[in-house]
Amino acid sequence: MTRTYILPNGSGAAAILAAGIGSFALAVLAFAGDKSVAVKSSLVFYKPTGPLSGVTTTAILIWLFAWGVLEWRWGKKTVAAARVITVALVLLGLSLLLTFPPIVDLL
């Protein structure tokens, strides 16, 4: 008689989804900074780099927060990896579209 052991995949799924969330946050913040003067000025954390400092810092904080929460929730569980990967890839695709100049200029 053989036993099948299923290893929890929650930690990996948390990292993958957090990466998608972080990349989408980066794209949204960059887009908002380009389109809104108020957002642009609020994202200046370090004057020599301008709003890019706030965009990247905020996106990294969102990524870390998402990863921490998802790891806390899913760390020792088995989750539907296909669904998580699909959502992460959709977020990554939207991120690429939001940072692609011809698409951004249409919005």
PDB file of N, CA and C in Angstrom:
ATOM      1  N   MET A   1       0.845  -1.168   0.000  1.00  0.00           N
ATOM      2  CA  MET A   1       0.000   0.000   0.000  1.00  0.00           C
ATOM      3  C   MET A   1       0.900   1.244   0.000  1.00  0.00           C
ATOM      4  N   THR A   2       0.660   2.115  -0.932  1.00  0.00           N
ATOM      5  CA  THR A   2       1.441   3.347  -0.995  1.00  0.00           C
ATOM      6  C   THR A   2       0.599   4.521  -0.522  1.00  0.00           C
ATOM      7  N   ARG A   3       1.284   5.426   0.089  1.00  0.00           N
ATOM      8  CA  ARG A   3       0.608   6.639   0.565  1.00  0.00           C
ATOM      9  C   ARG A   3       1.013   7.801  -0.313  1.00  0.00           C
ATOM     10  N   THR A   4       0.065   8.627  -0.608  1.00  0.00           N
ATOM     11  CA  THR A   4       0.343   9.823  -1.394  1.00  0.00           C
ATOM     12  C   THR A   4       0.330  11.020  -0.458  1.00  0.00           C
ATOM     13  N   TYR A   5       1.423  11.744  -0.485  1.00  0.00           N
ATOM     14  CA  TYR A   5       1.521  12.938   0.342  1.00  0.00           C
ATOM     15  C   TYR A   5       1.416  14.162  -0.562  1.00  0.00           C
ATOM     16  N   ILE A   6       0.561  15.060  -0.188  1.00  0.00           N
ATOM     17  CA  ILE A   6       0.413  16.311  -0.929  1.00  0.00           C
ATOM     18  C   ILE A   6       1.081  17.411  -0.102  1.00  0.00           C
ATOM     19  N   LEU A   7       2.109  17.981  -0.682  1.00  0.00           N
ATOM     20  CA  LEU A   7       2.791  19.071  -0.002  1.00  0.00           C
ATOM     21  C   LEU A   7       2.000  20.365  -0.173  1.00  0.00           C
ATOM     22  N   PRO A   8       1.924  21.164   0.862  1.00  0.00           N
ATOM     23  CA  PRO A   8       1.215  22.437   0.722  1.00  0.00           C
ATOM     24  C   PRO A   8       1.929  23.345  -0.279  1.00  0.00           C
ATOM     25  N   ASN A   9       1.158  24.018  -1.107  1.00  0.00           N
ATOM     26  CA  ASN A   9       1.721  24.921  -2.111  1.00  0.00           C
ATOM     27  C   ASN A   9       1.367  26.381  -1.830  1.00  0.00           C
ATOM     28  N   GLY A  10       0.816  26.640  -0.665  1.00  0.00           N
ATOM     29  CA  GLY A  10       0.348  27.982  -0.343  1.00  0.00           C
ATOM     30  C   GLY A  10       1.436  29.033  -0.340  1.00  0.00           C
ATOM     31  N   SER A  11       2.627  28.689   0.131  1.00  0.00           N
ATOM     32  CA  SER A  11       3.716  29.662   0.162  1.00  0.00           C
ATOM     33  C   SER A  11       4.125  30.075  -1.246  1.00  0.00           C
ATOM     34  N   GLY A  12       4.242  29.109  -2.131  1.00  0.00           N
ATOM     35  CA  GLY A  12       4.584  29.423  -3.517  1.00  0.00           C
ATOM     36  C   GLY A  12       3.494  30.215  -4.200  1.00  0.00           C
ATOM     37  N   ALA A  13       2.247  29.827  -3.965  1.00  0.00           N
ATOM     38  CA  ALA A  13       1.125  30.551  -4.551  1.00  0.00           C
ATOM     39  C   ALA A  13       1.065  31.979  -4.025  1.00  0.00           C
ATOM     40  N   ALA A  14       1.356  32.161  -2.761  1.00  0.00           N
ATOM     41  CA  ALA A  14       1.368  33.505  -2.171  1.00  0.00           C
ATOM     42  C   ALA A  14       2.421  34.377  -2.839  1.00  0.00           C
ATOM     43  N   ALA A  15       3.603  33.811  -3.072  1.00  0.00           N
ATOM     44  CA  ALA A  15       4.674  34.570  -3.713  1.00  0.00           C
ATOM     45  C   ALA A  15       4.307  34.942  -5.149  1.00  0.00           C
ATOM     46  N   ILE A  16       3.710  34.009  -5.882  1.00  0.00           N
ATOM     47  CA  ILE A  16       3.336  34.262  -7.272  1.00  0.00           C
ATOM     48  C   ILE A  16       2.259  35.333  -7.360  1.00  0.00           C
ATOM     49  N   LEU A  17       1.216  35.203  -6.557  1.00  0.00           N
ATOM     50  CA  LEU A  17       0.139  36.193  -6.604  1.00  0.00           C
ATOM     51  C   LEU A  17       0.612  37.555  -6.112  1.00  0.00           C
ATOM     52  N   ALA A  18       1.445  37.578  -5.097  1.00  0.00           N
ATOM     53  CA  ALA A  18       1.978  38.850  -4.601  1.00  0.00           C
ATOM     54  C   ALA A  18       2.810  39.546  -5.680  1.00  0.00           C
ATOM     55  N   ALA A  19       3.542  38.778  -6.465  1.00  0.00           N
ATOM     56  CA  ALA A  19       4.315  39.367  -7.564  1.00  0.00           C
ATOM     57  C   ALA A  19       3.384  40.010  -8.590  1.00  0.00           C
ATOM     58  N   GLY A  20       2.278  39.350  -8.887  1.00  0.00           N
ATOM     59  CA  GLY A  20       1.297  39.928  -9.808  1.00  0.00           C
ATOM     60  C   GLY A  20       0.682  41.194  -9.243  1.00  0.00           C
ATOM     61  N   ILE A  21       0.354  41.166  -7.964  1.00  0.00           N
ATOM     62  CA  ILE A  21      -0.231  42.343  -7.311  1.00  0.00           C
ATOM     63  C   ILE A  21       0.780  43.488  -7.287  1.00  0.00           C
ATOM     64  N   GLY A  22       2.023  43.189  -6.971  1.00  0.00           N
ATOM     65  CA  GLY A  22       3.058  44.218  -6.936  1.00  0.00           C
ATOM     66  C   GLY A  22       3.314  44.843  -8.294  1.00  0.00           C
ATOM     67  N   SER A  23       3.353  44.025  -9.336  1.00  0.00           N
ATOM     68  CA  SER A  23       3.581  44.574 -10.675  1.00  0.00           C
ATOM     69  C   SER A  23       2.396  45.425 -11.116  1.00  0.00           C
ATOM     70  N   PHE A  24       1.187  44.993 -10.781  1.00  0.00           N
ATOM     71  CA  PHE A  24       0.017  45.789 -11.132  1.00  0.00           C
ATOM     72  C   PHE A  24       0.006  47.102 -10.357  1.00  0.00           C
ATOM     73  N   ALA A  25       0.389  47.066  -9.099  1.00  0.00           N
ATOM     74  CA  ALA A  25       0.468  48.293  -8.295  1.00  0.00           C
ATOM     75  C   ALA A  25       1.480  49.262  -8.901  1.00  0.00           C
ATOM     76  N   LEU A  26       2.614  48.745  -9.338  1.00  0.00           N
ATOM     77  CA  LEU A  26       3.620  49.584  -9.977  1.00  0.00           C
ATOM     78  C   LEU A  26       3.062  50.257 -11.226  1.00  0.00           C
ATOM     79  N   ALA A  27       2.366  49.500 -12.054  1.00  0.00           N
ATOM     80  CA  ALA A  27       1.798  50.054 -13.283  1.00  0.00           C
ATOM     81  C   ALA A  27       0.719  51.088 -12.992  1.00  0.00           C
ATOM     82  N   VAL A  28      -0.148  50.803 -12.046  1.00  0.00           N
ATOM     83  CA  VAL A  28      -1.220  51.751 -11.706  1.00  0.00           C
ATOM     84  C   VAL A  28      -0.645  53.044 -11.130  1.00  0.00           C
ATOM     85  N   LEU A  29       0.341  52.914 -10.267  1.00  0.00           N
ATOM     86  CA  LEU A  29       0.953  54.113  -9.686  1.00  0.00           C
ATOM     87  C   LEU A  29       1.689  54.933 -10.743  1.00  0.00           C
ATOM     88  N   ALA A  30       2.384  54.264 -11.642  1.00  0.00           N
ATOM     89  CA  ALA A  30       3.080  54.974 -12.717  1.00  0.00           C
ATOM     90  C   ALA A  30       2.077  55.676 -13.622  1.00  0.00           C
ATOM     91  N   PHE A  31       0.992  54.989 -13.954  1.00  0.00           N
ATOM     92  CA  PHE A  31      -0.060  55.570 -14.779  1.00  0.00           C
ATOM     93  C   PHE A  31      -0.697  56.767 -14.083  1.00  0.00           C
ATOM     94  N   ALA A  32      -1.035  56.600 -12.820  1.00  0.00           N
ATOM     95  CA  ALA A  32      -1.666  57.692 -12.068  1.00  0.00           C
ATOM     96  C   ALA A  32      -0.723  58.880 -11.935  1.00  0.00           C
ATOM     97  N   GLY A  33       0.558  58.610 -11.730  1.00  0.00           N
ATOM     98  CA  GLY A  33       1.535  59.685 -11.636  1.00  0.00           C
ATOM     99  C   GLY A  33       1.694  60.444 -12.937  1.00  0.00           C
ATOM    100  N   ASP A  34       1.540  59.744 -14.057  1.00  0.00           N
ATOM    101  CA  ASP A  34       1.631  60.405 -15.362  1.00  0.00           C
ATOM    102  C   ASP A  34       0.394  61.232 -15.682  1.00  0.00           C
ATOM    103  N   LYS A  35      -0.754  60.797 -15.217  1.00  0.00           N
ATOM    104  CA  LYS A  35      -2.020  61.437 -15.594  1.00  0.00           C
ATOM    105  C   LYS A  35      -2.499  62.499 -14.614  1.00  0.00           C
ATOM    106  N   SER A  36      -2.053  62.465 -13.371  1.00  0.00           N
ATOM    107  CA  SER A  36      -2.552  63.388 -12.358  1.00  0.00           C
ATOM    108  C   SER A  36      -1.399  64.155 -11.711  1.00  0.00           C
ATOM    109  N   VAL A  37      -1.503  65.470 -11.750  1.00  0.00           N
ATOM    110  CA  VAL A  37      -0.476  66.314 -11.145  1.00  0.00           C
ATOM    111  C   VAL A  37      -0.458  66.126  -9.623  1.00  0.00           C
ATOM    112  N   ALA A  38      -1.631  65.980  -9.029  1.00  0.00           N
ATOM    113  CA  ALA A  38      -1.708  65.798  -7.572  1.00  0.00           C
ATOM    114  C   ALA A  38      -1.037  64.491  -7.148  1.00  0.00           C
ATOM    115  N   VAL A  39      -1.302  63.416  -7.873  1.00  0.00           N
ATOM    116  CA  VAL A  39      -0.688  62.131  -7.553  1.00  0.00           C
ATOM    117  C   VAL A  39       0.822  62.215  -7.788  1.00  0.00           C
ATOM    118  N   LYS A  40       1.198  62.836  -8.902  1.00  0.00           N
ATOM    119  CA  LYS A  40       2.622  62.969  -9.232  1.00  0.00           C
ATOM    120  C   LYS A  40       3.384  63.689  -8.125  1.00  0.00           C
ATOM    121  N   SER A  41       2.824  64.776  -7.639  1.00  0.00           N
ATOM    122  CA  SER A  41       3.513  65.532  -6.592  1.00  0.00           C
ATOM    123  C   SER A  41       3.528  64.782  -5.261  1.00  0.00           C
ATOM    124  N   SER A  42       2.508  63.976  -5.011  1.00  0.00           N
ATOM    125  CA  SER A  42       2.486  63.223  -3.754  1.00  0.00           C
ATOM    126  C   SER A  42       3.431  62.029  -3.781  1.00  0.00           C
ATOM    127  N   LEU A  43       3.881  61.633  -4.958  1.00  0.00           N
ATOM    128  CA  LEU A  43       4.781  60.491  -5.073  1.00  0.00           C
ATOM    129  C   LEU A  43       6.263  60.885  -5.079  1.00  0.00           C
ATOM    130  N   VAL A  44       6.552  62.151  -4.877  1.00  0.00           N
ATOM    131  CA  VAL A  44       7.954  62.580  -4.822  1.00  0.00           C
ATOM    132  C   VAL A  44       8.462  62.349  -3.395  1.00  0.00           C
ATOM    133  N   PHE A  45       9.186  61.253  -3.196  1.00  0.00           N
ATOM    134  CA  PHE A  45       9.766  60.939  -1.892  1.00  0.00           C
ATOM    135  C   PHE A  45      11.206  61.425  -1.813  1.00  0.00           C
ATOM    136  N   TYR A  46      11.856  61.519  -2.976  1.00  0.00           N
ATOM    137  CA  TYR A  46      13.249  61.934  -3.057  1.00  0.00           C
ATOM    138  C   TYR A  46      13.375  62.807  -4.296  1.00  0.00           C
ATOM    139  N   LYS A  47      13.612  64.113  -4.078  1.00  0.00           N
ATOM    140  CA  LYS A  47      13.531  65.082  -5.169  1.00  0.00           C
ATOM    141  C   LYS A  47      14.378  64.765  -6.406  1.00  0.00           C
ATOM    142  N   PRO A  48      15.632  64.323  -6.273  1.00  0.00           N
ATOM    143  CA  PRO A  48      16.413  64.074  -7.490  1.00  0.00           C
ATOM    144  C   PRO A  48      15.807  63.027  -8.439  1.00  0.00           C
ATOM    145  N   THR A  49      15.053  62.071  -7.913  1.00  0.00           N
ATOM    146  CA  THR A  49      14.443  61.077  -8.793  1.00  0.00           C
ATOM    147  C   THR A  49      12.996  61.384  -9.130  1.00  0.00           C
ATOM    148  N   GLY A  50      12.416  62.353  -8.457  1.00  0.00           N
ATOM    149  CA  GLY A  50      11.037  62.742  -8.757  1.00  0.00           C
ATOM    150  C   GLY A  50      10.027  61.699  -8.305  1.00  0.00           C
ATOM    151  N   PRO A  51       8.892  61.591  -9.018  1.00  0.00           N
ATOM    152  CA  PRO A  51       7.833  60.676  -8.590  1.00  0.00           C
ATOM    153  C   PRO A  51       8.202  59.203  -8.709  1.00  0.00           C
ATOM    154  N   LEU A  52       9.243  58.888  -9.460  1.00  0.00           N
ATOM    155  CA  LEU A  52       9.659  57.487  -9.573  1.00  0.00           C
ATOM    156  C   LEU A  52      10.011  56.909  -8.211  1.00  0.00           C
ATOM    157  N   SER A  53      10.562  57.730  -7.319  1.00  0.00           N
ATOM    158  CA  SER A  53      10.901  57.241  -5.977  1.00  0.00           C
ATOM    159  C   SER A  53       9.654  56.792  -5.219  1.00  0.00           C
ATOM    160  N   GLY A  54       8.593  57.533  -5.317  1.00  0.00           N
ATOM    161  CA  GLY A  54       7.357  57.162  -4.640  1.00  0.00           C
ATOM    162  C   GLY A  54       6.641  56.011  -5.308  1.00  0.00           C
ATOM    163  N   VAL A  55       6.675  55.980  -6.642  1.00  0.00           N
ATOM    164  CA  VAL A  55       6.037  54.889  -7.377  1.00  0.00           C
ATOM    165  C   VAL A  55       6.661  53.559  -6.986  1.00  0.00           C
ATOM    166  N   THR A  56       7.973  53.476  -7.050  1.00  0.00           N
ATOM    167  CA  THR A  56       8.633  52.203  -6.758  1.00  0.00           C
ATOM    168  C   THR A  56       8.564  51.837  -5.279  1.00  0.00           C
ATOM    169  N   THR A  57       8.741  52.819  -4.413  1.00  0.00           N
ATOM    170  CA  THR A  57       8.678  52.535  -2.977  1.00  0.00           C
ATOM    171  C   THR A  57       7.292  52.048  -2.578  1.00  0.00           C
ATOM    172  N   THR A  58       6.266  52.720  -3.044  1.00  0.00           N
ATOM    173  CA  THR A  58       4.895  52.329  -2.713  1.00  0.00           C
ATOM    174  C   THR A  58       4.556  50.963  -3.301  1.00  0.00           C
ATOM    175  N   ALA A  59       4.975  50.706  -4.528  1.00  0.00           N
ATOM    176  CA  ALA A  59       4.707  49.406  -5.149  1.00  0.00           C
ATOM    177  C   ALA A  59       5.405  48.290  -4.377  1.00  0.00           C
ATOM    178  N   ILE A  60       6.630  48.525  -3.931  1.00  0.00           N
ATOM    179  CA  ILE A  60       7.344  47.509  -3.151  1.00  0.00           C
ATOM    180  C   ILE A  60       6.641  47.264  -1.822  1.00  0.00           C
ATOM    181  N   LEU A  61       6.160  48.314  -1.178  1.00  0.00           N
ATOM    182  CA  LEU A  61       5.428  48.140   0.081  1.00  0.00           C
ATOM    183  C   LEU A  61       4.135  47.359  -0.134  1.00  0.00           C
ATOM    184  N   ILE A  62       3.431  47.640  -1.228  1.00  0.00           N
ATOM    185  CA  ILE A  62       2.202  46.897  -1.546  1.00  0.00           C
ATOM    186  C   ILE A  62       2.532  45.434  -1.801  1.00  0.00           C
ATOM    187  N   TRP A  63       3.598  45.181  -2.560  1.00  0.00           N
ATOM    188  CA  TRP A  63       4.019  43.802  -2.843  1.00  0.00           C
ATOM    189  C   TRP A  63       4.346  43.056  -1.550  1.00  0.00           C
ATOM    190  N   LEU A  64       5.135  43.675  -0.672  1.00  0.00           N
ATOM    191  CA  LEU A  64       5.501  43.027   0.582  1.00  0.00           C
ATOM    192  C   LEU A  64       4.289  42.782   1.477  1.00  0.00           C
ATOM    193  N   PHE A  65       3.391  43.755   1.531  1.00  0.00           N
ATOM    194  CA  PHE A  65       2.183  43.596   2.340  1.00  0.00           C
ATOM    195  C   PHE A  65       1.326  42.452   1.793  1.00  0.00           C
ATOM    196  N   ALA A  66       1.122  42.432   0.466  1.00  0.00           N
ATOM    197  CA  ALA A  66       0.322  41.371  -0.148  1.00  0.00           C
ATOM    198  C   ALA A  66       0.955  40.008   0.105  1.00  0.00           C
ATOM    199  N   TRP A  67       2.268  39.942  -0.046  1.00  0.00           N
ATOM    200  CA  TRP A  67       2.960  38.681   0.175  1.00  0.00           C
ATOM    201  C   TRP A  67       2.819  38.236   1.632  1.00  0.00           C
ATOM    202  N   GLY A  68       2.970  39.149   2.556  1.00  0.00           N
ATOM    203  CA  GLY A  68       2.833  38.808   3.970  1.00  0.00           C
ATOM    204  C   GLY A  68       1.449  38.312   4.322  1.00  0.00           C
ATOM    205  N   VAL A  69       0.429  39.007   3.842  1.00  0.00           N
ATOM    206  CA  VAL A  69      -0.949  38.596   4.142  1.00  0.00           C
ATOM    207  C   VAL A  69      -1.266  37.253   3.505  1.00  0.00           C
ATOM    208  N   LEU A  70      -0.876  37.093   2.224  1.00  0.00           N
ATOM    209  CA  LEU A  70      -1.153  35.821   1.551  1.00  0.00           C
ATOM    210  C   LEU A  70      -0.378  34.665   2.179  1.00  0.00           C
ATOM    211  N   GLU A  71       0.854  34.908   2.563  1.00  0.00           N
ATOM    212  CA  GLU A  71       1.636  33.866   3.234  1.00  0.00           C
ATOM    213  C   GLU A  71       1.001  33.496   4.570  1.00  0.00           C
ATOM    214  N   TRP A  72       0.537  34.486   5.284  1.00  0.00           N
ATOM    215  CA  TRP A  72      -0.126  34.237   6.566  1.00  0.00           C
ATOM    216  C   TRP A  72      -1.389  33.393   6.371  1.00  0.00           C
ATOM    217  N   ARG A  73      -2.139  33.702   5.296  1.00  0.00           N
ATOM    218  CA  ARG A  73      -3.395  32.989   5.048  1.00  0.00           C
ATOM    219  C   ARG A  73      -3.185  31.606   4.434  1.00  0.00           C
ATOM    220  N   TRP A  74      -2.211  31.494   3.495  1.00  0.00           N
ATOM    221  CA  TRP A  74      -2.068  30.268   2.711  1.00  0.00           C
ATOM    222  C   TRP A  74      -0.830  29.446   3.048  1.00  0.00           C
ATOM    223  N   GLY A  75       0.042  29.899   3.896  1.00  0.00           N
ATOM    224  CA  GLY A  75       1.348  29.292   4.102  1.00  0.00           C
ATOM    225  C   GLY A  75       1.370  27.791   4.265  1.00  0.00           C
ATOM    226  N   LYS A  76       0.470  27.241   5.014  1.00  0.00           N
ATOM    227  CA  LYS A  76       0.479  25.803   5.290  1.00  0.00           C
ATOM    228  C   LYS A  76      -0.671  25.072   4.604  1.00  0.00           C
ATOM    229  N   LYS A  77      -1.274  25.718   3.614  1.00  0.00           N
ATOM    230  CA  LYS A  77      -2.433  25.137   2.925  1.00  0.00           C
ATOM    231  C   LYS A  77      -2.077  24.760   1.495  1.00  0.00           C
ATOM    232  N   THR A  78      -2.954  23.968   0.920  1.00  0.00           N
ATOM    233  CA  THR A  78      -2.875  23.671  -0.505  1.00  0.00           C
ATOM    234  C   THR A  78      -3.972  24.481  -1.185  1.00  0.00           C
ATOM    235  N   VAL A  79      -3.582  25.292  -2.142  1.00  0.00           N
ATOM    236  CA  VAL A  79      -4.528  26.159  -2.840  1.00  0.00           C
ATOM    237  C   VAL A  79      -4.580  25.773  -4.311  1.00  0.00           C
ATOM    238  N   ALA A  80      -5.585  26.269  -5.005  1.00  0.00           N
ATOM    239  CA  ALA A  80      -5.748  26.003  -6.436  1.00  0.00           C
ATOM    240  C   ALA A  80      -4.691  26.796  -7.205  1.00  0.00           C
ATOM    241  N   ALA A  81      -3.574  26.151  -7.481  1.00  0.00           N
ATOM    242  CA  ALA A  81      -2.442  26.836  -8.101  1.00  0.00           C
ATOM    243  C   ALA A  81      -2.778  27.371  -9.480  1.00  0.00           C
ATOM    244  N   ALA A  82      -3.552  26.644 -10.248  1.00  0.00           N
ATOM    245  CA  ALA A  82      -3.886  27.094 -11.606  1.00  0.00           C
ATOM    246  C   ALA A  82      -4.645  28.419 -11.563  1.00  0.00           C
ATOM    247  N   ARG A  83      -5.563  28.548 -10.641  1.00  0.00           N
ATOM    248  CA  ARG A  83      -6.338  29.783 -10.516  1.00  0.00           C
ATOM    249  C   ARG A  83      -5.443  30.941 -10.075  1.00  0.00           C
ATOM    250  N   VAL A  84      -4.567  30.678  -9.120  1.00  0.00           N
ATOM    251  CA  VAL A  84      -3.662  31.714  -8.616  1.00  0.00           C
ATOM    252  C   VAL A  84      -2.725  32.181  -9.732  1.00  0.00           C
ATOM    253  N   ILE A  85      -2.176  31.243 -10.476  1.00  0.00           N
ATOM    254  CA  ILE A  85      -1.260  31.590 -11.564  1.00  0.00           C
ATOM    255  C   ILE A  85      -1.996  32.362 -12.650  1.00  0.00           C
ATOM    256  N   THR A  86      -3.230  31.972 -12.948  1.00  0.00           N
ATOM    257  CA  THR A  86      -4.024  32.693 -13.954  1.00  0.00           C
ATOM    258  C   THR A  86      -4.254  34.131 -13.528  1.00  0.00           C
ATOM    259  N   VAL A  87      -4.635  34.340 -12.290  1.00  0.00           N
ATOM    260  CA  VAL A  87      -4.863  35.703 -11.796  1.00  0.00           C
ATOM    261  C   VAL A  87      -3.567  36.506 -11.832  1.00  0.00           C
ATOM    262  N   ALA A  88      -2.467  35.893 -11.427  1.00  0.00           N
ATOM    263  CA  ALA A  88      -1.174  36.584 -11.442  1.00  0.00           C
ATOM    264  C   ALA A  88      -0.773  36.956 -12.866  1.00  0.00           C
ATOM    265  N   LEU A  89      -0.996  36.072 -13.822  1.00  0.00           N
ATOM    266  CA  LEU A  89      -0.656  36.374 -15.211  1.00  0.00           C
ATOM    267  C   LEU A  89      -1.555  37.461 -15.801  1.00  0.00           C
ATOM    268  N   VAL A  90      -2.819  37.457 -15.427  1.00  0.00           N
ATOM    269  CA  VAL A  90      -3.718  38.533 -15.879  1.00  0.00           C
ATOM    270  C   VAL A  90      -3.244  39.874 -15.320  1.00  0.00           C
ATOM    271  N   LEU A  91      -2.885  39.901 -14.052  1.00  0.00           N
ATOM    272  CA  LEU A  91      -2.372  41.139 -13.457  1.00  0.00           C
ATOM    273  C   LEU A  91      -1.077  41.583 -14.126  1.00  0.00           C
ATOM    274  N   LEU A  92      -0.213  40.640 -14.432  1.00  0.00           N
ATOM    275  CA  LEU A  92       1.027  40.974 -15.124  1.00  0.00           C
ATOM    276  C   LEU A  92       0.750  41.508 -16.522  1.00  0.00           C
ATOM    277  N   GLY A  93      -0.191  40.885 -17.225  1.00  0.00           N
ATOM    278  CA  GLY A  93      -0.568  41.369 -18.556  1.00  0.00           C
ATOM    279  C   GLY A  93      -1.144  42.772 -18.512  1.00  0.00           C
ATOM    280  N   LEU A  94      -2.017  43.040 -17.553  1.00  0.00           N
ATOM    281  CA  LEU A  94      -2.568  44.387 -17.390  1.00  0.00           C
ATOM    282  C   LEU A  94      -1.468  45.386 -17.043  1.00  0.00           C
ATOM    283  N   SER A  95      -0.511  44.941 -16.255  1.00  0.00           N
ATOM    284  CA  SER A  95       0.613  45.807 -15.903  1.00  0.00           C
ATOM    285  C   SER A  95       1.408  46.194 -17.134  1.00  0.00           C
ATOM    286  N   LEU A  96       1.664  45.236 -17.982  1.00  0.00           N
ATOM    287  CA  LEU A  96       2.399  45.519 -19.213  1.00  0.00           C
ATOM    288  C   LEU A  96       1.624  46.482 -20.101  1.00  0.00           C
ATOM    289  N   LEU A  97       0.317  46.285 -20.192  1.00  0.00           N
ATOM    290  CA  LEU A  97      -0.502  47.198 -21.003  1.00  0.00           C
ATOM    291  C   LEU A  97      -0.483  48.617 -20.444  1.00  0.00           C
ATOM    292  N   LEU A  98      -0.549  48.736 -19.127  1.00  0.00           N
ATOM    293  CA  LEU A  98      -0.564  50.065 -18.505  1.00  0.00           C
ATOM    294  C   LEU A  98       0.771  50.792 -18.598  1.00  0.00           C
ATOM    295  N   THR A  99       1.824  50.063 -18.900  1.00  0.00           N
ATOM    296  CA  THR A  99       3.126  50.715 -19.044  1.00  0.00           C
ATOM    297  C   THR A  99       3.569  50.789 -20.501  1.00  0.00           C
ATOM    298  N   PHE A 100       2.732  50.369 -21.416  1.00  0.00           N
ATOM    299  CA  PHE A 100       3.032  50.412 -22.843  1.00  0.00           C
ATOM    300  C   PHE A 100       2.544  51.756 -23.389  1.00  0.00           C
ATOM    301  N   PRO A 101       3.443  52.624 -23.838  1.00  0.00           N
ATOM    302  CA  PRO A 101       3.066  53.996 -24.195  1.00  0.00           C
ATOM    303  C   PRO A 101       1.874  54.145 -25.144  1.00  0.00           C
ATOM    304  N   PRO A 102       1.756  53.373 -26.213  1.00  0.00           N
ATOM    305  CA  PRO A 102       0.568  53.583 -27.074  1.00  0.00           C
ATOM    306  C   PRO A 102      -0.758  53.333 -26.351  1.00  0.00           C
ATOM    307  N   ILE A 103      -0.772  52.386 -25.449  1.00  0.00           N
ATOM    308  CA  ILE A 103      -2.002  52.103 -24.685  1.00  0.00           C
ATOM    309  C   ILE A 103      -2.243  53.217 -23.669  1.00  0.00           C
ATOM    310  N   VAL A 104      -1.225  53.630 -22.953  1.00  0.00           N
ATOM    311  CA  VAL A 104      -1.358  54.676 -21.931  1.00  0.00           C
ATOM    312  C   VAL A 104      -1.821  55.982 -22.563  1.00  0.00           C
ATOM    313  N   ASP A 105      -1.307  56.293 -23.754  1.00  0.00           N
ATOM    314  CA  ASP A 105      -1.699  57.541 -24.401  1.00  0.00           C
ATOM    315  C   ASP A 105      -3.156  57.547 -24.841  1.00  0.00           C
ATOM    316  N   LEU A 106      -3.762  56.362 -25.020  1.00  0.00           N
ATOM    317  CA  LEU A 106      -5.176  56.300 -25.375  1.00  0.00           C
ATOM    318  C   LEU A 106      -6.079  56.554 -24.176  1.00  0.00           C
ATOM    319  N   LEU A 107      -5.579  56.299 -22.991  1.00  0.00           N
ATOM    320  CA  LEU A 107      -6.392  56.458 -21.764  1.00  0.00           C
ATOM    321  C   LEU A 107      -6.339  57.861 -21.231  1.00  0.00           C
TER     322      LEU A 107
END
